[in-house]
Amino acid sequence: MGAITQLAVGATSDEKDRPRFRGTARTKLAPDVIARQSRVALLAFQCLPDRDAALAFLNGVHDALGGRPIDVASSGEAGAARVEAALRSLV
């Protein structure tokens, strides 16, 4: 068995060699994009039978919309309107 040694609080044996975790750099979305995504997502959860169906719709590629509905909605108000119309046609 190896001996257990006590290290100073906060120190590790490889602390100098290990890069610090800083997280991934994320691009923040503009408030209008977040609003459109939220509006479309809420409608998907209301129109489709369950959470999995809503997520599959939002993240799946739909040829009629020209891509993933969540991305189409993010592109602008016209895209969001197209996604909303597609959701309403499913009901």
PDB file of N, CA and C in Angstrom:
ATOM      1  N   MET A   1       0.835  -1.181   0.000  1.00  0.00           N
ATOM      2  CA  MET A   1       0.000   0.000   0.000  1.00  0.00           C
ATOM      3  C   MET A   1       0.873   1.235   0.000  1.00  0.00           C
ATOM      4  N   GLY A   2       0.418   2.202  -0.746  1.00  0.00           N
ATOM      5  CA  GLY A   2       1.148   3.459  -0.782  1.00  0.00           C
ATOM      6  C   GLY A   2       0.783   4.326   0.404  1.00  0.00           C
ATOM      7  N   ALA A   3       1.687   5.169   0.763  1.00  0.00           N
ATOM      8  CA  ALA A   3       1.450   6.066   1.886  1.00  0.00           C
ATOM      9  C   ALA A   3       0.594   7.246   1.442  1.00  0.00           C
ATOM     10  N   ILE A   4      -0.268   7.663   2.317  1.00  0.00           N
ATOM     11  CA  ILE A   4      -1.097   8.834   2.044  1.00  0.00           C
ATOM     12  C   ILE A   4      -0.359  10.030   2.622  1.00  0.00           C
ATOM     13  N   THR A   5      -0.170  11.030   1.803  1.00  0.00           N
ATOM     14  CA  THR A   5       0.515  12.228   2.277  1.00  0.00           C
ATOM     15  C   THR A   5      -0.456  13.380   2.306  1.00  0.00           C
ATOM     16  N   GLN A   6      -0.208  14.312   3.171  1.00  0.00           N
ATOM     17  CA  GLN A   6      -1.083  15.470   3.303  1.00  0.00           C
ATOM     18  C   GLN A   6      -0.518  16.605   2.471  1.00  0.00           C
ATOM     19  N   LEU A   7      -1.349  17.223   1.663  1.00  0.00           N
ATOM     20  CA  LEU A   7      -0.953  18.359   0.854  1.00  0.00           C
ATOM     21  C   LEU A   7      -1.533  19.622   1.471  1.00  0.00           C
ATOM     22  N   ALA A   8      -0.942  20.723   1.140  1.00  0.00           N
ATOM     23  CA  ALA A   8      -1.479  22.002   1.602  1.00  0.00           C
ATOM     24  C   ALA A   8      -2.872  22.184   1.019  1.00  0.00           C
ATOM     25  N   VAL A   9      -3.739  22.839   1.747  1.00  0.00           N
ATOM     26  CA  VAL A   9      -5.112  23.057   1.287  1.00  0.00           C
ATOM     27  C   VAL A   9      -5.096  23.766  -0.056  1.00  0.00           C
ATOM     28  N   GLY A  10      -5.810  23.183  -1.019  1.00  0.00           N
ATOM     29  CA  GLY A  10      -5.886  23.790  -2.341  1.00  0.00           C
ATOM     30  C   GLY A  10      -4.752  23.393  -3.269  1.00  0.00           C
ATOM     31  N   ALA A  11      -3.766  22.710  -2.788  1.00  0.00           N
ATOM     32  CA  ALA A  11      -2.630  22.327  -3.632  1.00  0.00           C
ATOM     33  C   ALA A  11      -2.763  20.874  -4.041  1.00  0.00           C
ATOM     34  N   THR A  12      -2.289  20.571  -5.223  1.00  0.00           N
ATOM     35  CA  THR A  12      -2.209  19.191  -5.675  1.00  0.00           C
ATOM     36  C   THR A  12      -0.817  18.959  -6.216  1.00  0.00           C
ATOM     37  N   SER A  13      -0.477  17.711  -6.372  1.00  0.00           N
ATOM     38  CA  SER A  13       0.878  17.396  -6.814  1.00  0.00           C
ATOM     39  C   SER A  13       1.149  17.855  -8.242  1.00  0.00           C
ATOM     40  N   ASP A  14       0.097  17.929  -9.064  1.00  0.00           N
ATOM     41  CA  ASP A  14       0.295  18.330 -10.460  1.00  0.00           C
ATOM     42  C   ASP A  14      -0.328  19.688 -10.774  1.00  0.00           C
ATOM     43  N   GLU A  15      -0.533  20.501  -9.746  1.00  0.00           N
ATOM     44  CA  GLU A  15      -1.223  21.773  -9.929  1.00  0.00           C
ATOM     45  C   GLU A  15      -0.554  22.681 -10.946  1.00  0.00           C
ATOM     46  N   LYS A  16       0.746  22.718 -10.981  1.00  0.00           N
ATOM     47  CA  LYS A  16       1.445  23.606 -11.905  1.00  0.00           C
ATOM     48  C   LYS A  16       1.355  23.113 -13.350  1.00  0.00           C
ATOM     49  N   ASP A  17       1.233  21.804 -13.518  1.00  0.00           N
ATOM     50  CA  ASP A  17       1.209  21.218 -14.854  1.00  0.00           C
ATOM     51  C   ASP A  17      -0.189  21.187 -15.478  1.00  0.00           C
ATOM     52  N   ARG A  18      -1.209  21.310 -14.672  1.00  0.00           N
ATOM     53  CA  ARG A  18      -2.572  21.134 -15.144  1.00  0.00           C
ATOM     54  C   ARG A  18      -3.179  22.486 -15.541  1.00  0.00           C
ATOM     55  N   PRO A  19      -3.757  22.563 -16.742  1.00  0.00           N
ATOM     56  CA  PRO A  19      -4.410  23.823 -17.136  1.00  0.00           C
ATOM     57  C   PRO A  19      -5.668  24.034 -16.296  1.00  0.00           C
ATOM     58  N   ARG A  20      -5.956  25.236 -16.004  1.00  0.00           N
ATOM     59  CA  ARG A  20      -7.152  25.581 -15.237  1.00  0.00           C
ATOM     60  C   ARG A  20      -8.367  25.542 -16.153  1.00  0.00           C
ATOM     61  N   PHE A  21      -9.476  25.054 -15.617  1.00  0.00           N
ATOM     62  CA  PHE A  21     -10.722  25.022 -16.374  1.00  0.00           C
ATOM     63  C   PHE A  21     -11.309  26.424 -16.405  1.00  0.00           C
ATOM     64  N   ARG A  22     -11.545  26.919 -17.572  1.00  0.00           N
ATOM     65  CA  ARG A  22     -12.131  28.247 -17.736  1.00  0.00           C
ATOM     66  C   ARG A  22     -13.511  28.175 -18.384  1.00  0.00           C
ATOM     67  N   GLY A  23     -13.944  26.983 -18.733  1.00  0.00           N
ATOM     68  CA  GLY A  23     -15.232  26.851 -19.417  1.00  0.00           C
ATOM     69  C   GLY A  23     -15.057  27.132 -20.899  1.00  0.00           C
ATOM     70  N   THR A  24     -16.097  26.878 -21.625  1.00  0.00           N
ATOM     71  CA  THR A  24     -16.038  27.126 -23.062  1.00  0.00           C
ATOM     72  C   THR A  24     -16.537  28.532 -23.349  1.00  0.00           C
ATOM     73  N   ALA A  25     -15.970  29.122 -24.338  1.00  0.00           N
ATOM     74  CA  ALA A  25     -16.417  30.451 -24.752  1.00  0.00           C
ATOM     75  C   ALA A  25     -17.747  30.286 -25.477  1.00  0.00           C
ATOM     76  N   ARG A  26     -18.755  30.995 -25.026  1.00  0.00           N
ATOM     77  CA  ARG A  26     -20.071  30.902 -25.652  1.00  0.00           C
ATOM     78  C   ARG A  26     -20.440  32.251 -26.233  1.00  0.00           C
ATOM     79  N   THR A  27     -21.082  32.175 -27.356  1.00  0.00           N
ATOM     80  CA  THR A  27     -21.581  33.389 -27.969  1.00  0.00           C
ATOM     81  C   THR A  27     -22.949  33.669 -27.379  1.00  0.00           C
ATOM     82  N   LYS A  28     -23.136  34.861 -26.866  1.00  0.00           N
ATOM     83  CA  LYS A  28     -24.434  35.218 -26.310  1.00  0.00           C
ATOM     84  C   LYS A  28     -25.377  35.591 -27.437  1.00  0.00           C
ATOM     85  N   LEU A  29     -26.600  35.115 -27.310  1.00  0.00           N
ATOM     86  CA  LEU A  29     -27.614  35.424 -28.312  1.00  0.00           C
ATOM     87  C   LEU A  29     -28.235  36.775 -28.012  1.00  0.00           C
ATOM     88  N   ALA A  30     -28.639  37.443 -29.058  1.00  0.00           N
ATOM     89  CA  ALA A  30     -29.309  38.730 -28.917  1.00  0.00           C
ATOM     90  C   ALA A  30     -30.689  38.511 -28.288  1.00  0.00           C
ATOM     91  N   PRO A  31     -31.180  39.477 -27.530  1.00  0.00           N
ATOM     92  CA  PRO A  31     -32.485  39.321 -26.881  1.00  0.00           C
ATOM     93  C   PRO A  31     -33.622  39.003 -27.846  1.00  0.00           C
ATOM     94  N   ASP A  32     -33.605  39.567 -29.050  1.00  0.00           N
ATOM     95  CA  ASP A  32     -34.682  39.276 -30.001  1.00  0.00           C
ATOM     96  C   ASP A  32     -34.621  37.827 -30.486  1.00  0.00           C
ATOM     97  N   VAL A  33     -33.419  37.277 -30.620  1.00  0.00           N
ATOM     98  CA  VAL A  33     -33.275  35.872 -31.022  1.00  0.00           C
ATOM     99  C   VAL A  33     -33.798  34.967 -29.909  1.00  0.00           C
ATOM    100  N   ILE A  34     -33.443  35.283 -28.673  1.00  0.00           N
ATOM    101  CA  ILE A  34     -33.912  34.499 -27.530  1.00  0.00           C
ATOM    102  C   ILE A  34     -35.437  34.547 -27.453  1.00  0.00           C
ATOM    103  N   ALA A  35     -36.013  35.706 -27.682  1.00  0.00           N
ATOM    104  CA  ALA A  35     -37.474  35.851 -27.633  1.00  0.00           C
ATOM    105  C   ALA A  35     -38.151  34.991 -28.696  1.00  0.00           C
ATOM    106  N   ARG A  36     -37.605  34.999 -29.925  1.00  0.00           N
ATOM    107  CA  ARG A  36     -38.197  34.182 -31.003  1.00  0.00           C
ATOM    108  C   ARG A  36     -38.055  32.694 -30.687  1.00  0.00           C
ATOM    109  N   GLN A  37     -36.876  32.276 -30.228  1.00  0.00           N
ATOM    110  CA  GLN A  37     -36.672  30.866 -29.887  1.00  0.00           C
ATOM    111  C   GLN A  37     -37.632  30.444 -28.777  1.00  0.00           C
ATOM    112  N   SER A  38     -37.787  31.286 -27.787  1.00  0.00           N
ATOM    113  CA  SER A  38     -38.674  30.964 -26.668  1.00  0.00           C
ATOM    114  C   SER A  38     -40.121  30.851 -27.120  1.00  0.00           C
ATOM    115  N   ARG A  39     -40.545  31.779 -27.950  1.00  0.00           N
ATOM    116  CA  ARG A  39     -41.922  31.783 -28.442  1.00  0.00           C
ATOM    117  C   ARG A  39     -42.212  30.520 -29.253  1.00  0.00           C
ATOM    118  N   VAL A  40     -41.285  30.149 -30.123  1.00  0.00           N
ATOM    119  CA  VAL A  40     -41.465  28.965 -30.964  1.00  0.00           C
ATOM    120  C   VAL A  40     -41.405  27.693 -30.113  1.00  0.00           C
ATOM    121  N   ALA A  41     -40.493  27.648 -29.155  1.00  0.00           N
ATOM    122  CA  ALA A  41     -40.380  26.470 -28.292  1.00  0.00           C
ATOM    123  C   ALA A  41     -41.654  26.293 -27.469  1.00  0.00           C
ATOM    124  N   LEU A  42     -42.181  27.374 -26.912  1.00  0.00           N
ATOM    125  CA  LEU A  42     -43.413  27.290 -26.131  1.00  0.00           C
ATOM    126  C   LEU A  42     -44.557  26.765 -26.992  1.00  0.00           C
ATOM    127  N   LEU A  43     -44.661  27.273 -28.207  1.00  0.00           N
ATOM    128  CA  LEU A  43     -45.711  26.801 -29.105  1.00  0.00           C
ATOM    129  C   LEU A  43     -45.533  25.320 -29.430  1.00  0.00           C
ATOM    130  N   ALA A  44     -44.303  24.881 -29.612  1.00  0.00           N
ATOM    131  CA  ALA A  44     -44.039  23.461 -29.896  1.00  0.00           C
ATOM    132  C   ALA A  44     -44.481  22.594 -28.721  1.00  0.00           C
ATOM    133  N   PHE A  45     -44.198  23.046 -27.498  1.00  0.00           N
ATOM    134  CA  PHE A  45     -44.607  22.274 -26.322  1.00  0.00           C
ATOM    135  C   PHE A  45     -46.125  22.259 -26.163  1.00  0.00           C
ATOM    136  N   GLN A  46     -46.783  23.299 -26.627  1.00  0.00           N
ATOM    137  CA  GLN A  46     -48.247  23.349 -26.545  1.00  0.00           C
ATOM    138  C   GLN A  46     -48.916  22.531 -27.651  1.00  0.00           C
ATOM    139  N   CYS A  47     -48.329  22.509 -28.827  1.00  0.00           N
ATOM    140  CA  CYS A  47     -48.962  21.858 -29.980  1.00  0.00           C
ATOM    141  C   CYS A  47     -48.673  20.369 -30.092  1.00  0.00           C
ATOM    142  N   LEU A  48     -47.535  19.951 -29.602  1.00  0.00           N
ATOM    143  CA  LEU A  48     -47.132  18.551 -29.784  1.00  0.00           C
ATOM    144  C   LEU A  48     -47.452  17.746 -28.530  1.00  0.00           C
ATOM    145  N   PRO A  49     -47.600  16.431 -28.679  1.00  0.00           N
ATOM    146  CA  PRO A  49     -48.116  15.613 -27.581  1.00  0.00           C
ATOM    147  C   PRO A  49     -47.235  15.535 -26.328  1.00  0.00           C
ATOM    148  N   ASP A  50     -45.937  15.634 -26.489  1.00  0.00           N
ATOM    149  CA  ASP A  50     -45.074  15.535 -25.315  1.00  0.00           C
ATOM    150  C   ASP A  50     -43.744  16.248 -25.551  1.00  0.00           C
ATOM    151  N   ARG A  51     -42.935  16.282 -24.514  1.00  0.00           N
ATOM    152  CA  ARG A  51     -41.646  16.979 -24.545  1.00  0.00           C
ATOM    153  C   ARG A  51     -40.729  16.431 -25.629  1.00  0.00           C
ATOM    154  N   ASP A  52     -40.654  15.104 -25.721  1.00  0.00           N
ATOM    155  CA  ASP A  52     -39.759  14.486 -26.712  1.00  0.00           C
ATOM    156  C   ASP A  52     -40.160  14.847 -28.138  1.00  0.00           C
ATOM    157  N   ALA A  53     -41.454  14.872 -28.403  1.00  0.00           N
ATOM    158  CA  ALA A  53     -41.928  15.239 -29.742  1.00  0.00           C
ATOM    159  C   ALA A  53     -41.592  16.698 -30.049  1.00  0.00           C
ATOM    160  N   ALA A  54     -41.747  17.571 -29.057  1.00  0.00           N
ATOM    161  CA  ALA A  54     -41.434  18.993 -29.256  1.00  0.00           C
ATOM    162  C   ALA A  54     -39.956  19.190 -29.525  1.00  0.00           C
ATOM    163  N   LEU A  55     -39.109  18.530 -28.748  1.00  0.00           N
ATOM    164  CA  LEU A  55     -37.659  18.657 -28.952  1.00  0.00           C
ATOM    165  C   LEU A  55     -37.233  18.069 -30.291  1.00  0.00           C
ATOM    166  N   ALA A  56     -37.841  16.952 -30.668  1.00  0.00           N
ATOM    167  CA  ALA A  56     -37.519  16.346 -31.959  1.00  0.00           C
ATOM    168  C   ALA A  56     -37.903  17.283 -33.101  1.00  0.00           C
ATOM    169  N   PHE A  57     -39.058  17.926 -32.988  1.00  0.00           N
ATOM    170  CA  PHE A  57     -39.474  18.870 -34.022  1.00  0.00           C
ATOM    171  C   PHE A  57     -38.514  20.046 -34.097  1.00  0.00           C
ATOM    172  N   LEU A  58     -38.215  20.656 -32.962  1.00  0.00           N
ATOM    173  CA  LEU A  58     -37.377  21.861 -32.936  1.00  0.00           C
ATOM    174  C   LEU A  58     -35.956  21.609 -33.426  1.00  0.00           C
ATOM    175  N   ASN A  59     -35.424  20.427 -33.145  1.00  0.00           N
ATOM    176  CA  ASN A  59     -34.027  20.137 -33.466  1.00  0.00           C
ATOM    177  C   ASN A  59     -33.819  19.279 -34.694  1.00  0.00           C
ATOM    178  N   GLY A  60     -34.908  18.747 -35.260  1.00  0.00           N
ATOM    179  CA  GLY A  60     -34.787  17.931 -36.463  1.00  0.00           C
ATOM    180  C   GLY A  60     -34.766  18.810 -37.710  1.00  0.00           C
ATOM    181  N   VAL A  61     -34.196  18.299 -38.766  1.00  0.00           N
ATOM    182  CA  VAL A  61     -34.152  19.045 -40.027  1.00  0.00           C
ATOM    183  C   VAL A  61     -35.473  18.834 -40.764  1.00  0.00           C
ATOM    184  N   HIS A  62     -36.095  19.936 -41.163  1.00  0.00           N
ATOM    185  CA  HIS A  62     -37.360  19.893 -41.895  1.00  0.00           C
ATOM    186  C   HIS A  62     -37.149  20.572 -43.236  1.00  0.00           C
ATOM    187  N   ASP A  63     -37.248  19.774 -44.292  1.00  0.00           N
ATOM    188  CA  ASP A  63     -37.012  20.287 -45.641  1.00  0.00           C
ATOM    189  C   ASP A  63     -37.960  21.429 -46.003  1.00  0.00           C
ATOM    190  N   ALA A  64     -39.212  21.336 -45.568  1.00  0.00           N
ATOM    191  CA  ALA A  64     -40.189  22.375 -45.900  1.00  0.00           C
ATOM    192  C   ALA A  64     -39.803  23.733 -45.296  1.00  0.00           C
ATOM    193  N   LEU A  65     -39.093  23.707 -44.163  1.00  0.00           N
ATOM    194  CA  LEU A  65     -38.657  24.950 -43.526  1.00  0.00           C
ATOM    195  C   LEU A  65     -37.245  25.345 -43.946  1.00  0.00           C
ATOM    196  N   GLY A  66     -36.541  24.421 -44.544  1.00  0.00           N
ATOM    197  CA  GLY A  66     -35.176  24.711 -44.979  1.00  0.00           C
ATOM    198  C   GLY A  66     -34.131  24.549 -43.890  1.00  0.00           C
ATOM    199  N   GLY A  67     -34.412  23.721 -42.907  1.00  0.00           N
ATOM    200  CA  GLY A  67     -33.433  23.481 -41.839  1.00  0.00           C
ATOM    201  C   GLY A  67     -34.110  23.121 -40.540  1.00  0.00           C
ATOM    202  N   ARG A  68     -33.353  23.263 -39.459  1.00  0.00           N
ATOM    203  CA  ARG A  68     -33.894  22.987 -38.128  1.00  0.00           C
ATOM    204  C   ARG A  68     -34.821  24.138 -37.727  1.00  0.00           C
ATOM    205  N   PRO A  69     -36.024  23.843 -37.276  1.00  0.00           N
ATOM    206  CA  PRO A  69     -36.954  24.906 -36.919  1.00  0.00           C
ATOM    207  C   PRO A  69     -36.395  25.917 -35.914  1.00  0.00           C
ATOM    208  N   ILE A  70     -35.626  25.479 -34.943  1.00  0.00           N
ATOM    209  CA  ILE A  70     -35.084  26.418 -33.968  1.00  0.00           C
ATOM    210  C   ILE A  70     -34.110  27.392 -34.631  1.00  0.00           C
ATOM    211  N   ASP A  71     -33.369  26.925 -35.638  1.00  0.00           N
ATOM    212  CA  ASP A  71     -32.460  27.804 -36.375  1.00  0.00           C
ATOM    213  C   ASP A  71     -33.223  28.741 -37.306  1.00  0.00           C
ATOM    214  N   VAL A  72     -34.269  28.210 -37.932  1.00  0.00           N
ATOM    215  CA  VAL A  72     -35.088  29.032 -38.833  1.00  0.00           C
ATOM    216  C   VAL A  72     -35.740  30.157 -38.032  1.00  0.00           C
ATOM    217  N   ALA A  73     -36.244  29.829 -36.844  1.00  0.00           N
ATOM    218  CA  ALA A  73     -36.860  30.852 -35.995  1.00  0.00           C
ATOM    219  C   ALA A  73     -35.837  31.889 -35.546  1.00  0.00           C
ATOM    220  N   SER A  74     -34.605  31.469 -35.355  1.00  0.00           N
ATOM    221  CA  SER A  74     -33.546  32.384 -34.913  1.00  0.00           C
ATOM    222  C   SER A  74     -33.143  33.359 -35.998  1.00  0.00           C
ATOM    223  N   SER A  75     -33.383  32.997 -37.242  1.00  0.00           N
ATOM    224  CA  SER A  75     -32.896  33.807 -38.362  1.00  0.00           C
ATOM    225  C   SER A  75     -33.622  35.137 -38.512  1.00  0.00           C
ATOM    226  N   GLY A  76     -34.848  35.214 -38.025  1.00  0.00           N
ATOM    227  CA  GLY A  76     -35.597  36.464 -38.147  1.00  0.00           C
ATOM    228  C   GLY A  76     -37.070  36.246 -37.881  1.00  0.00           C
ATOM    229  N   GLU A  77     -37.806  37.333 -37.856  1.00  0.00           N
ATOM    230  CA  GLU A  77     -39.239  37.258 -37.568  1.00  0.00           C
ATOM    231  C   GLU A  77     -39.989  36.459 -38.631  1.00  0.00           C
ATOM    232  N   ALA A  78     -39.574  36.583 -39.887  1.00  0.00           N
ATOM    233  CA  ALA A  78     -40.233  35.815 -40.952  1.00  0.00           C
ATOM    234  C   ALA A  78     -40.014  34.318 -40.753  1.00  0.00           C
ATOM    235  N   GLY A  79     -38.820  33.927 -40.353  1.00  0.00           N
ATOM    236  CA  GLY A  79     -38.529  32.517 -40.089  1.00  0.00           C
ATOM    237  C   GLY A  79     -39.353  31.997 -38.922  1.00  0.00           C
ATOM    238  N   ALA A  80     -39.464  32.792 -37.865  1.00  0.00           N
ATOM    239  CA  ALA A  80     -40.263  32.390 -36.706  1.00  0.00           C
ATOM    240  C   ALA A  80     -41.723  32.203 -37.105  1.00  0.00           C
ATOM    241  N   ALA A  81     -42.225  33.088 -37.938  1.00  0.00           N
ATOM    242  CA  ALA A  81     -43.612  32.984 -38.400  1.00  0.00           C
ATOM    243  C   ALA A  81     -43.826  31.710 -39.215  1.00  0.00           C
ATOM    244  N   ARG A  82     -42.832  31.348 -40.032  1.00  0.00           N
ATOM    245  CA  ARG A  82     -42.940  30.109 -40.818  1.00  0.00           C
ATOM    246  C   ARG A  82     -42.984  28.886 -39.913  1.00  0.00           C
ATOM    247  N   VAL A  83     -42.143  28.886 -38.881  1.00  0.00           N
ATOM    248  CA  VAL A  83     -42.114  27.756 -37.941  1.00  0.00           C
ATOM    249  C   VAL A  83     -43.434  27.692 -37.171  1.00  0.00           C
ATOM    250  N   GLU A  84     -43.938  28.836 -36.744  1.00  0.00           N
ATOM    251  CA  GLU A  84     -45.217  28.863 -36.026  1.00  0.00           C
ATOM    252  C   GLU A  84     -46.345  28.327 -36.904  1.00  0.00           C
ATOM    253  N   ALA A  85     -46.347  28.706 -38.175  1.00  0.00           N
ATOM    254  CA  ALA A  85     -47.373  28.220 -39.103  1.00  0.00           C
ATOM    255  C   ALA A  85     -47.248  26.704 -39.269  1.00  0.00           C
ATOM    256  N   ALA A  86     -46.032  26.200 -39.364  1.00  0.00           N
ATOM    257  CA  ALA A  86     -45.827  24.755 -39.504  1.00  0.00           C
ATOM    258  C   ALA A  86     -46.335  24.025 -38.254  1.00  0.00           C
ATOM    259  N   LEU A  87     -46.088  24.574 -37.085  1.00  0.00           N
ATOM    260  CA  LEU A  87     -46.564  23.957 -35.851  1.00  0.00           C
ATOM    261  C   LEU A  87     -48.088  23.957 -35.799  1.00  0.00           C
ATOM    262  N   ARG A  88     -48.684  25.069 -36.159  1.00  0.00           N
ATOM    263  CA  ARG A  88     -50.144  25.158 -36.113  1.00  0.00           C
ATOM    264  C   ARG A  88     -50.802  24.189 -37.100  1.00  0.00           C
ATOM    265  N   SER A  89     -50.113  23.909 -38.199  1.00  0.00           N
ATOM    266  CA  SER A  89     -50.671  22.976 -39.188  1.00  0.00           C
ATOM    267  C   SER A  89     -50.648  21.530 -38.696  1.00  0.00           C
ATOM    268  N   LEU A  90     -49.850  21.269 -37.666  1.00  0.00           N
ATOM    269  CA  LEU A  90     -49.771  19.910 -37.109  1.00  0.00           C
ATOM    270  C   LEU A  90     -50.923  19.581 -36.173  1.00  0.00           C
ATOM    271  N   VAL A  91     -51.610  20.626 -35.720  1.00  0.00           N
ATOM    272  CA  VAL A  91     -52.691  20.407 -34.728  1.00  0.00           C
ATOM    273  C   VAL A  91     -53.983  20.074 -35.419  1.00  0.00           C
TER     274      VAL A  91
END
